PDB file of C-alpha atoms and ligand atoms in Angstrom:
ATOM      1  CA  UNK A 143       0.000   0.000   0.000  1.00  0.00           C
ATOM      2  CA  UNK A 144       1.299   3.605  -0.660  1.00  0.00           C
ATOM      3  CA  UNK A 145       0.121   5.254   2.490  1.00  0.00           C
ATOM      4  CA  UNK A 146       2.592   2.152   4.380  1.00  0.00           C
ATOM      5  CA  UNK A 147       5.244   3.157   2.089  1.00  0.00           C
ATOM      6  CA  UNK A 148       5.065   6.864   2.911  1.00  0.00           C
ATOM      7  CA  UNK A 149       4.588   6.325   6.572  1.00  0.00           C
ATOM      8  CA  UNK A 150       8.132   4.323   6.112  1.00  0.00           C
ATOM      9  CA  UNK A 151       9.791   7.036   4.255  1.00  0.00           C
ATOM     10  CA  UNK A 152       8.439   9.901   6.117  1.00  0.00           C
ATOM     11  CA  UNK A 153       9.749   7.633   9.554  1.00  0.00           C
ATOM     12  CA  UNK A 154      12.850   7.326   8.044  1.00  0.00           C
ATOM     13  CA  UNK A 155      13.364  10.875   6.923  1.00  0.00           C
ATOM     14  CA  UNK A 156      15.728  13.153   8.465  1.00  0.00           C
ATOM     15  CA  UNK A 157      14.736  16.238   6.688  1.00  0.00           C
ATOM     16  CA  UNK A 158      10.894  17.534   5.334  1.00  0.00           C
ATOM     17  CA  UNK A 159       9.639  19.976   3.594  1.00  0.00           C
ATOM     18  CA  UNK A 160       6.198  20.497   3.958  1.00  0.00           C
ATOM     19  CA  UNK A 161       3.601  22.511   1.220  1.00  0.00           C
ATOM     20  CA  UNK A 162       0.231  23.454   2.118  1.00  0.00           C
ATOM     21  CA  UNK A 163      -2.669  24.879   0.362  1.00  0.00           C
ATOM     22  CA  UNK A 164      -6.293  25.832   1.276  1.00  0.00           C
ATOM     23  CA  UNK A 165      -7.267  21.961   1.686  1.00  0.00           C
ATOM     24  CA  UNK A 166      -5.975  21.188   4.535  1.00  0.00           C
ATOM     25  CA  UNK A 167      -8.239  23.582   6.237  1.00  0.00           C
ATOM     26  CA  UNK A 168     -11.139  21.762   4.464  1.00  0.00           C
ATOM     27  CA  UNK A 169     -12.133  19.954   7.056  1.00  0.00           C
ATOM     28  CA  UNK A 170     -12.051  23.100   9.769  1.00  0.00           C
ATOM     29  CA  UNK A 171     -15.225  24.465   7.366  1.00  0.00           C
ATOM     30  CA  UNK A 172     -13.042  27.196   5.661  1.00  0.00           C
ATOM     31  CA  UNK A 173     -13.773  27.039   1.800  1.00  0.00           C
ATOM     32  CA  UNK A 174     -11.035  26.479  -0.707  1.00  0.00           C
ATOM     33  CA  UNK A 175     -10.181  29.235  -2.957  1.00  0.00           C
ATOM     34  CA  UNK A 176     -11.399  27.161  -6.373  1.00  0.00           C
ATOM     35  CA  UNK A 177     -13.500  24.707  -4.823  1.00  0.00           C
ATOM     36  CA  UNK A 178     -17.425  25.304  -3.794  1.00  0.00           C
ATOM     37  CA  UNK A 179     -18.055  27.885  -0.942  1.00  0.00           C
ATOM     38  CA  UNK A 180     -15.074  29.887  -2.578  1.00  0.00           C
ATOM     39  CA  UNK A 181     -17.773  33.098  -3.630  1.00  0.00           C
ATOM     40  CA  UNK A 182     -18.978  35.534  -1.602  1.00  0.00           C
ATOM     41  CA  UNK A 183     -21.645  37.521  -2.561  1.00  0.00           C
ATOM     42  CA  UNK A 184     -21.439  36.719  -5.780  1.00  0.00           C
ATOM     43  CA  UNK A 185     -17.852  37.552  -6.096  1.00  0.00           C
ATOM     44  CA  UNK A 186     -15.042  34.945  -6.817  1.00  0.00           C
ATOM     45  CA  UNK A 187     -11.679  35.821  -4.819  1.00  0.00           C
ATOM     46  CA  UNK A 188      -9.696  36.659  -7.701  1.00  0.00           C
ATOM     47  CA  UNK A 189     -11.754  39.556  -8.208  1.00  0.00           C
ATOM     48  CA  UNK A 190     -11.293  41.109  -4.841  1.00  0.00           C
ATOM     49  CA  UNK A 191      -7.731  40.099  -3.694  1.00  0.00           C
ATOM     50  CA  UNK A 192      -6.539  42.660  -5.977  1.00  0.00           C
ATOM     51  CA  UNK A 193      -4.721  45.709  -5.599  1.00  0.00           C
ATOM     52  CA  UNK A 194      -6.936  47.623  -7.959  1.00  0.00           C
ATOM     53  CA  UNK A 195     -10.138  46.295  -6.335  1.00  0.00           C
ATOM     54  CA  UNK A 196      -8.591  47.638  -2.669  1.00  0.00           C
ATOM     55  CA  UNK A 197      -7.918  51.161  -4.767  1.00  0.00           C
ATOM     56  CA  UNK A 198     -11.581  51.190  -6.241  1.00  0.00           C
ATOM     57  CA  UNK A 199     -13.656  49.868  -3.067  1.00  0.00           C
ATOM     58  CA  UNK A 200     -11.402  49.704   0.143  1.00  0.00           C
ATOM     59  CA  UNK A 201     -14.525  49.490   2.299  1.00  0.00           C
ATOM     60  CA  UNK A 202     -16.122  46.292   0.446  1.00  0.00           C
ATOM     61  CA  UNK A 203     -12.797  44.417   0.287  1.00  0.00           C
ATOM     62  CA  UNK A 204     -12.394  44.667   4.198  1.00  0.00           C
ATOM     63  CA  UNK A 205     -16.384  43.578   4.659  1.00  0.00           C
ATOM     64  CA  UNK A 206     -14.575  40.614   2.655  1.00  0.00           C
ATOM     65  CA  UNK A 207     -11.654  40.170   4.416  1.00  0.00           C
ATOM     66  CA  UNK A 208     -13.325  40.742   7.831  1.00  0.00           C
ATOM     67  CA  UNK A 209     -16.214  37.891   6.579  1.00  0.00           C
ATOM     68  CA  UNK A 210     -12.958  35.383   5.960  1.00  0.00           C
ATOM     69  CA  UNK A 211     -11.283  36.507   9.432  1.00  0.00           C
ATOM     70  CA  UNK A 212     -14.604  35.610  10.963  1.00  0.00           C
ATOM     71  CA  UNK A 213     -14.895  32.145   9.551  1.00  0.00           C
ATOM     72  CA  UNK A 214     -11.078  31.794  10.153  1.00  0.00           C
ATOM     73  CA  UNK A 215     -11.229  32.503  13.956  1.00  0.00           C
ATOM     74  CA  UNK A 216     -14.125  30.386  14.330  1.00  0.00           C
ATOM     75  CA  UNK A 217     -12.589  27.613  12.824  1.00  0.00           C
ATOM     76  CA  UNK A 218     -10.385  24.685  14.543  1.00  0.00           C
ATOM     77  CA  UNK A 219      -7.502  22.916  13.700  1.00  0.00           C
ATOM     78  CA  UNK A 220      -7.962  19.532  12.435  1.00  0.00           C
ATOM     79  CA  UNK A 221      -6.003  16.559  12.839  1.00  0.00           C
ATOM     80  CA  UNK A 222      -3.969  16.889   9.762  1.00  0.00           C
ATOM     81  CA  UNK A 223      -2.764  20.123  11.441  1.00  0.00           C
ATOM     82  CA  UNK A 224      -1.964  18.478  14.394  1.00  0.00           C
ATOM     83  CA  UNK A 225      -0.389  15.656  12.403  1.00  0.00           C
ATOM     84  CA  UNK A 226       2.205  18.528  11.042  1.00  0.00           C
ATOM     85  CA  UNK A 227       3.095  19.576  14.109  1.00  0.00           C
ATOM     86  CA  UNK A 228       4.091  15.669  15.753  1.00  0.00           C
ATOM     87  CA  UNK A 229       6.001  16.023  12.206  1.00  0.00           C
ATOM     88  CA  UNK A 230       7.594  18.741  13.091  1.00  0.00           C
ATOM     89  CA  UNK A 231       8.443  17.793  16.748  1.00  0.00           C
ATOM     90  CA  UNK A 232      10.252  14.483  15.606  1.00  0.00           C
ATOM     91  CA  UNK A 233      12.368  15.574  12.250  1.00  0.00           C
ATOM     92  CA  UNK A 234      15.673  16.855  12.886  1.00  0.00           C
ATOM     93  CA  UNK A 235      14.989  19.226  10.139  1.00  0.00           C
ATOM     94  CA  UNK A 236      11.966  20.440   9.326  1.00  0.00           C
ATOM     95  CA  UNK A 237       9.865  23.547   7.789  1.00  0.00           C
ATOM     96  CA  UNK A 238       6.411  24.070   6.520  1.00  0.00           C
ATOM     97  CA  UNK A 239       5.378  26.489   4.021  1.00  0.00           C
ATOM     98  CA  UNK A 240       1.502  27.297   4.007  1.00  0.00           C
ATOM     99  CA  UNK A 241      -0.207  29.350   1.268  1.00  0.00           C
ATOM    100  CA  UNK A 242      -2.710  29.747   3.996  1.00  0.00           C
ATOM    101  CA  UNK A 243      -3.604  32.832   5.839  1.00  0.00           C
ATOM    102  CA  UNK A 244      -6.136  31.048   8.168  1.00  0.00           C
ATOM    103  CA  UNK A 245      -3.672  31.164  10.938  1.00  0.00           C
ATOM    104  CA  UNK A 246      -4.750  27.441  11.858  1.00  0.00           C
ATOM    105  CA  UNK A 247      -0.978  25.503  11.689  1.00  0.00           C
ATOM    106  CA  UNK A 248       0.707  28.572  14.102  1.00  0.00           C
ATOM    107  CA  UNK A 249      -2.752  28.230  15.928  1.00  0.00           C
ATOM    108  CA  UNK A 250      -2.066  23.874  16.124  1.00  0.00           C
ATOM    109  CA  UNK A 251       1.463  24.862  17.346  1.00  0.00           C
ATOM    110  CA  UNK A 252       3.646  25.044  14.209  1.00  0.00           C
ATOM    111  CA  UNK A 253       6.606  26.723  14.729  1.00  0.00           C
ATOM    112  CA  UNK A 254       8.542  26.306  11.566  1.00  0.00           C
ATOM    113  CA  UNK A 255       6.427  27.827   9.879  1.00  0.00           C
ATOM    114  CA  UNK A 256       6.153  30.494   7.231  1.00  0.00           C
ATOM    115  CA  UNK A 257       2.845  32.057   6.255  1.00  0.00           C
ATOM    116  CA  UNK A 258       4.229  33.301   2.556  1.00  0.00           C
ATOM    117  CA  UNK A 259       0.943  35.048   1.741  1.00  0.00           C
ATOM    118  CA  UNK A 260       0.218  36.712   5.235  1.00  0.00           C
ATOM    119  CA  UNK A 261      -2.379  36.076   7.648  1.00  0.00           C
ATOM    120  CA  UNK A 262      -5.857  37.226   8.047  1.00  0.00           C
ATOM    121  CA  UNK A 263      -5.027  38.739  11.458  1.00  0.00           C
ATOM    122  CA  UNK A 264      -2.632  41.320  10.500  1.00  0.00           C
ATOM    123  CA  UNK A 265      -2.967  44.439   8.326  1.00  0.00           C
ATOM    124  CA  UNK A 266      -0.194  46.974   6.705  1.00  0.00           C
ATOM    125  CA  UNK A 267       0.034  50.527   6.614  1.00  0.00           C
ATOM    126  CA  UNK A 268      -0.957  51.806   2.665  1.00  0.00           C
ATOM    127  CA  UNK A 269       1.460  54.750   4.059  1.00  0.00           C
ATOM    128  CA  UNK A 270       4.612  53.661   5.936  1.00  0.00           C
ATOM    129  CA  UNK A 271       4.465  49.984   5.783  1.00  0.00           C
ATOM    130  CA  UNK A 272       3.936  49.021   8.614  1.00  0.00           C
ATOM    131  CA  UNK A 273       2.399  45.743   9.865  1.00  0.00           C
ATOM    132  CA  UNK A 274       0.429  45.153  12.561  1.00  0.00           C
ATOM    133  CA  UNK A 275      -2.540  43.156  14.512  1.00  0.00           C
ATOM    134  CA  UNK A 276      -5.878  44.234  13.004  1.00  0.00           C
ATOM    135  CA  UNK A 277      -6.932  44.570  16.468  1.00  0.00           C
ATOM    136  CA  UNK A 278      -4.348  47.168  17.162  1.00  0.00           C
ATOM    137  CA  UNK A 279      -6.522  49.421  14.005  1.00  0.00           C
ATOM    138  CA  UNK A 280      -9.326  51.698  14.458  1.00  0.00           C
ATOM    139  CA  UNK A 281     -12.332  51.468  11.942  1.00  0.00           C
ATOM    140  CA  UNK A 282     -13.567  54.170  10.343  1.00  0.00           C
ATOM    141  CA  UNK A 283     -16.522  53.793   7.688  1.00  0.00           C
ATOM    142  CA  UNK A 284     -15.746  50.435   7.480  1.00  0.00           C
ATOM    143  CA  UNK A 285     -12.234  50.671   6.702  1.00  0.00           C
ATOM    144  CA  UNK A 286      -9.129  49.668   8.903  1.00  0.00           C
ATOM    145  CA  UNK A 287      -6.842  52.935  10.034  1.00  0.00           C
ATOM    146  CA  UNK A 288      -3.617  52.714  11.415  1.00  0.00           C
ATOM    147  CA  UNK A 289      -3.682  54.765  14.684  1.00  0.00           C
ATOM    148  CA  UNK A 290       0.070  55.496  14.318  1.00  0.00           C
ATOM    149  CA  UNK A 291      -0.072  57.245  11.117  1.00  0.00           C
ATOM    150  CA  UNK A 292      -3.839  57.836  10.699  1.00  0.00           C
ATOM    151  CA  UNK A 293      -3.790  56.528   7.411  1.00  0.00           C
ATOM    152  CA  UNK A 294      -5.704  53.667   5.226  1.00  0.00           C
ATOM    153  CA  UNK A 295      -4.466  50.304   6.425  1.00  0.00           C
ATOM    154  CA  UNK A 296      -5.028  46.715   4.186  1.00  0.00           C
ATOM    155  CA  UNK A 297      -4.977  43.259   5.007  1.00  0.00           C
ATOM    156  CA  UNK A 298      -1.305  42.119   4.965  1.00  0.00           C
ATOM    157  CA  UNK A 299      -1.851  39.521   2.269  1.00  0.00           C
ATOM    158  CA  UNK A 300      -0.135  38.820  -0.766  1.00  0.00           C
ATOM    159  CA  UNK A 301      -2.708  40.006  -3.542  1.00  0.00           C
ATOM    160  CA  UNK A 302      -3.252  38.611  -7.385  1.00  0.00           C
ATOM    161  CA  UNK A 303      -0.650  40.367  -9.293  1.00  0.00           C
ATOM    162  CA  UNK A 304       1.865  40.957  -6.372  1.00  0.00           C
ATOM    163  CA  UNK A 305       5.442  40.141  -5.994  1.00  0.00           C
ATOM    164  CA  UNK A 306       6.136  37.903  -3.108  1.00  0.00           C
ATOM    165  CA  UNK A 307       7.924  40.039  -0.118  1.00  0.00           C
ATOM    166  CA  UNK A 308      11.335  39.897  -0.094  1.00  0.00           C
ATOM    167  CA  UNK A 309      12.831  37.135   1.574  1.00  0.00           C
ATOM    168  CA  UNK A 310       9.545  35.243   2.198  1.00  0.00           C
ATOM    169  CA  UNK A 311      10.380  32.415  -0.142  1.00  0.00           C
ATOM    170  CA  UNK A 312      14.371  32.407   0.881  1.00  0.00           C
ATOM    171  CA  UNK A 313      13.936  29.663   3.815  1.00  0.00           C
ATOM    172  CA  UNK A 314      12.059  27.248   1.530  1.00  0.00           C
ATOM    173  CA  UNK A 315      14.469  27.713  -1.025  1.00  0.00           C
ATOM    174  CA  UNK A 316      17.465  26.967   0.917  1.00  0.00           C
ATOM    175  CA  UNK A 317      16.299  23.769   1.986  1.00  0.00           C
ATOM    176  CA  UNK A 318      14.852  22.814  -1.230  1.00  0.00           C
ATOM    177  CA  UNK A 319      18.003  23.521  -2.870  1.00  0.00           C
ATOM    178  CA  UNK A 320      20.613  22.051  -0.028  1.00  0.00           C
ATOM    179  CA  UNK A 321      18.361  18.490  -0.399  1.00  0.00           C
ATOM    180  CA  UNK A 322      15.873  17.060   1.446  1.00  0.00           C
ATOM    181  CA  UNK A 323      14.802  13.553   1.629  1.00  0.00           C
ATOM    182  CA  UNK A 324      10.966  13.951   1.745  1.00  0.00           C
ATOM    183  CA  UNK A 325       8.904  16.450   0.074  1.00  0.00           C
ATOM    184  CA  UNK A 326       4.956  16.382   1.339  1.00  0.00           C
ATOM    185  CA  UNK A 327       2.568  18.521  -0.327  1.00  0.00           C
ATOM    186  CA  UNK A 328      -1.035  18.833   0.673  1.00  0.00           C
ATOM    187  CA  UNK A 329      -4.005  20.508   0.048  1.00  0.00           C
ATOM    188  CA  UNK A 330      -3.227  22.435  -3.005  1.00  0.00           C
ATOM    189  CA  UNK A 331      -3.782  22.731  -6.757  1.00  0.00           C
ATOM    190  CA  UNK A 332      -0.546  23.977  -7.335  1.00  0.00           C
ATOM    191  CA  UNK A 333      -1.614  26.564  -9.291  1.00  0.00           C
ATOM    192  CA  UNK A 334       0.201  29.296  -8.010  1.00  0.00           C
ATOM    193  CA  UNK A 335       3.798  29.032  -8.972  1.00  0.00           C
ATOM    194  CA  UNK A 336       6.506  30.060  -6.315  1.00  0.00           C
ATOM    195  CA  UNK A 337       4.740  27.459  -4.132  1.00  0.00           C
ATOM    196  CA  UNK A 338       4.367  24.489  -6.519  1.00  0.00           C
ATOM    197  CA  UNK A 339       8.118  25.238  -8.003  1.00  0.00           C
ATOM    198  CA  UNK A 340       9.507  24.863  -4.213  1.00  0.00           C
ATOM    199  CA  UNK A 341       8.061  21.091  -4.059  1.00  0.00           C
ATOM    200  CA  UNK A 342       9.207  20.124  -7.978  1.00  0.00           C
ATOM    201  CA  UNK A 343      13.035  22.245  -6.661  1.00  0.00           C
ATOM    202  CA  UNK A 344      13.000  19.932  -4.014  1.00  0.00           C
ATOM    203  CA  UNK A 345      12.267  16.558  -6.187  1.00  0.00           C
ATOM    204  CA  UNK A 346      14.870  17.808  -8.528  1.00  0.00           C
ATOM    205  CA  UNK A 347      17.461  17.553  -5.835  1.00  0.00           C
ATOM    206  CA  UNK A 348      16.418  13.946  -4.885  1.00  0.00           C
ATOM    207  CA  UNK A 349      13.279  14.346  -2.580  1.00  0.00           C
ATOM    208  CA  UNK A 350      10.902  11.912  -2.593  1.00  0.00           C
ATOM    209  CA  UNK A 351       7.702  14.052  -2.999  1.00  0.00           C
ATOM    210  CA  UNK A 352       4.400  12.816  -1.712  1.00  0.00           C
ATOM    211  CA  UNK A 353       0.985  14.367  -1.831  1.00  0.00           C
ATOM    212  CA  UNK A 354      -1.887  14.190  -0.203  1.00  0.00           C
ATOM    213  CA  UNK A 355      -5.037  15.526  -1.819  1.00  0.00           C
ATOM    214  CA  UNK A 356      -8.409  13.901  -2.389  1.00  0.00           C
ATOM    215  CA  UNK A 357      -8.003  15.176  -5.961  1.00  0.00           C
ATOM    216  CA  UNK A 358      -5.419  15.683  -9.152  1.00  0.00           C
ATOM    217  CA  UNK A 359      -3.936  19.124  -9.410  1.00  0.00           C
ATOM    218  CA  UNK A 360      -0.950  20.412 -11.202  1.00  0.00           C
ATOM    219  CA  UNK A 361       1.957  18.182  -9.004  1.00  0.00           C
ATOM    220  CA  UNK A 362       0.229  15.546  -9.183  1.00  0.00           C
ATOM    221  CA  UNK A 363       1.645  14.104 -12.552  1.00  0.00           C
ATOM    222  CA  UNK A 364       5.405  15.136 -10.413  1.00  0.00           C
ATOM    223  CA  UNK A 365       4.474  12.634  -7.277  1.00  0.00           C
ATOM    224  CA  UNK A 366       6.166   9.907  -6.491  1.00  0.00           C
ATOM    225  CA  UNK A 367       3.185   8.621  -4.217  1.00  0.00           C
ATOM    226  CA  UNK A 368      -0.092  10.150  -4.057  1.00  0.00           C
ATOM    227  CA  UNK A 369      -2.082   9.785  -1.448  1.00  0.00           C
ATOM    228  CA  UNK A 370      -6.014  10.132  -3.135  1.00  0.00           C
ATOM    229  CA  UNK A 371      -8.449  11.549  -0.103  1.00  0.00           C
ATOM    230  CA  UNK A 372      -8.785  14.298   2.476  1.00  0.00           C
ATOM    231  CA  UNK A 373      -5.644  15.382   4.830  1.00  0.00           C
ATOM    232  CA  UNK A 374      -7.546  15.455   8.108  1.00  0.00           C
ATOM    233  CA  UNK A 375      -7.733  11.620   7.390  1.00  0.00           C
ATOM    234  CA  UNK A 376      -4.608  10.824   5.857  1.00  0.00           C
ATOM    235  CA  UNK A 377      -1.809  12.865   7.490  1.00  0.00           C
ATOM    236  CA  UNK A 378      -2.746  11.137  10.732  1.00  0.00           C
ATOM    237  CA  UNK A 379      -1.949   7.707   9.092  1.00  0.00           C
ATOM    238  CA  UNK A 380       0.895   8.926   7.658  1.00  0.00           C
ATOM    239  CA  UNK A 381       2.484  10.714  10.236  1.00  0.00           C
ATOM    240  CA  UNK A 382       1.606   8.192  12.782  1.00  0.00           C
TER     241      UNK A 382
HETATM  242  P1  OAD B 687      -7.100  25.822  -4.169  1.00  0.00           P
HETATM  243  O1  OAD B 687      -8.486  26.218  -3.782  1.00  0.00           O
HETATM  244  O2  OAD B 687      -6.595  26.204  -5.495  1.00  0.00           O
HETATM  245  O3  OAD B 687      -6.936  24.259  -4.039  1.00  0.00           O
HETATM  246  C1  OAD B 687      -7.390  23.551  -2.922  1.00  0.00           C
HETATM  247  C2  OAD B 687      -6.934  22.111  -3.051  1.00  0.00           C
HETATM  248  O4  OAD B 687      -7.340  21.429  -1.870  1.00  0.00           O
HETATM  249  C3  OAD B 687      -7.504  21.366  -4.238  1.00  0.00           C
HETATM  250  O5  OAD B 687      -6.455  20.709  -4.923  1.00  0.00           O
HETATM  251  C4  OAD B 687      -8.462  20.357  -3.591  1.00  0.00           C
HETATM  252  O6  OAD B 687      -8.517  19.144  -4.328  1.00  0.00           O
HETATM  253  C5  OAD B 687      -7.779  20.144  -2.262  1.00  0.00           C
HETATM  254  N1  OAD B 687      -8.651  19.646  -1.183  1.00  0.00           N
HETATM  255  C6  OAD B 687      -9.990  19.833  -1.015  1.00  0.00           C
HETATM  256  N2  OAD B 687     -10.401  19.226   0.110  1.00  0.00           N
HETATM  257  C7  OAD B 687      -9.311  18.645   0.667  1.00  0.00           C
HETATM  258  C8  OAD B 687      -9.082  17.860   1.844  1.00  0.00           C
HETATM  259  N3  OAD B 687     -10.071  17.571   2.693  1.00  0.00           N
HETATM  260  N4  OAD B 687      -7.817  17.434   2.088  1.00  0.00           N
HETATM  261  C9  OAD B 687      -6.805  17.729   1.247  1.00  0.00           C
HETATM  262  N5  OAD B 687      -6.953  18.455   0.130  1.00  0.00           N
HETATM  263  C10 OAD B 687      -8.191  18.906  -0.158  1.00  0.00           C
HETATM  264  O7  OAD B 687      -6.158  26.375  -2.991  1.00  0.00           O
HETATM  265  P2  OAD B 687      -4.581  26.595  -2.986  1.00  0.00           P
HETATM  266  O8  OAD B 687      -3.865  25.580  -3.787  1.00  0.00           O
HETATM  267  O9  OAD B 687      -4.188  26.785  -1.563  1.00  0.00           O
HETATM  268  O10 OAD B 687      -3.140  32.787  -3.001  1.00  0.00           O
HETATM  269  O11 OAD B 687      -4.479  27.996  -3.699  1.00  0.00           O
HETATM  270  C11 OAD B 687      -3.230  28.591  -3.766  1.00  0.00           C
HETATM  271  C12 OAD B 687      -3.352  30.066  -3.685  1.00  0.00           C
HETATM  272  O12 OAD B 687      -4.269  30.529  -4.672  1.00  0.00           O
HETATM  273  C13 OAD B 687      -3.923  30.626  -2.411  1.00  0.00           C
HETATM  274  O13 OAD B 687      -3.014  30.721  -1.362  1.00  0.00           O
HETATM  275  C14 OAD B 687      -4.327  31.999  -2.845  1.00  0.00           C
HETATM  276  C15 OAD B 687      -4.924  31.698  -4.204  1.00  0.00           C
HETATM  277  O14 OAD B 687      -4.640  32.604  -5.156  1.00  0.00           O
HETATM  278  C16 OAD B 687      -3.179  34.088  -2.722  1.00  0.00           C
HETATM  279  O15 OAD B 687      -4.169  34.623  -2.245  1.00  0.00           O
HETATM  280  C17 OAD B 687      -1.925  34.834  -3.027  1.00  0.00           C
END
């Protein structure tokens, strides 16, 4: 069986790299970004997580964003969260990168962790930068302030048509490129690239990549075991 395979490789494995993507917070109720659930309003996410739709209607992207924090602070970590984080407590080396901005693997306890398109609970400055809690903001008419410089604030999330911030993708790269032995992706089409090149970097310098997704995305074709069916049921068996 593959999943007794994996479990023996990932045992065995003295260095991970771990992908997520919106599906392994599937099973804590939070919609996937292509999957049903994913509009709101009548409004698919590609058409709001934009820098021009922030410049045209800053007050109905936050009712958005502050819809999503909602369901995201309501939700709880499942046990393929929890799985990542006996993962992470056992492999000498270890690091997960999440496309997620649900906050649910730092909430589970991940500490190797890095959020590469933000988190729902933090905003930025449109003015000097700066990031901070969203509860640290004052609203006003429905949009987020910053109280230090009393200027428009935005969710610190990496929009459609963004670059990446600098240095986000630098830890994942390292490892990918020194070598590691096991590669685990979950949860994600792979449609977005930085993410999905960091798993296929790290099978092109000899990981053995599994993923775990109920369906085919993009890596699929690139797996070396796929394991077919949701994460909250799977990671536990693999992990162990
Ligand atoms: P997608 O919505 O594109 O893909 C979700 C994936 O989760 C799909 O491959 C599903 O088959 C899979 N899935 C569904 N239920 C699952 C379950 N129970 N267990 C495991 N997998 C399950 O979400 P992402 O790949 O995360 O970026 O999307 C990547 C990025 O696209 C997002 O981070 C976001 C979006 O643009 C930004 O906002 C910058």
């Amino acid at each position: 069986m593959s999943i007794e395979r994996a479990h023996r490789l990932l045992s065995e494995a003295s260095s991970v790299l771990v992908v997520t993507g919106a599906g392994i917070s599937a099973e804590s109720n939070i919609p996937t970004f292509r999957g049903e659930g994913g509009l709101w309003e009548g409004f698919r996410a590609e058409e709001l997580a934009t820098p021009e739709a922030f410049e045209r209607d800053p007050e109905l992207v936050w009712r958005w964003y502050r819809w999503r924090r909602t369901i995201c602070n309501e939700a709880e970590p499942n046990p393929g969260h929890h799985a990542l984080v006996r993962l992470e407590e056992r492999s000498p080396e270890f690091l997960l990168v999440t496309q997620n901005v649900d906050g649910l693997h730092p909430r589970s306890g991940s500490r190797k962790l890095v959020e590469i398109h933000g988190c729902i609970d933090q905003a930025r400055c449109t003015r000097s930068g700066r990031v901070f809690p969203i509860d640290e903001g004052r609203w006003e008419g429905g949009v987020l302030v910053d109280p230090e410089s009393d200027s428009l604030a935005r969710p610190h999330i990496l929009w459609f048509g963004e670059s990446y911030w600098e240095g986000t993708l630098d830890a994942g790269l390292r490892l990918a490129q020194r070598g590691v032995e096991l590669c685990l992706v979950v949860g994600t089409s792979g449609m977005v690239w930085p993410p999905a090149a960091l798993a296929l970097h790290a099978k092109e310098r000899g990981a053995v990549l599994v993923e775990v997704n109920p369906n085919r995305g993009q890596l699929t074709q690139h797996a070396d075991i796929w394991l077919k069916g949701p994460s909250g049921e799977l990671l536990p068996q693999l992990v162990g």
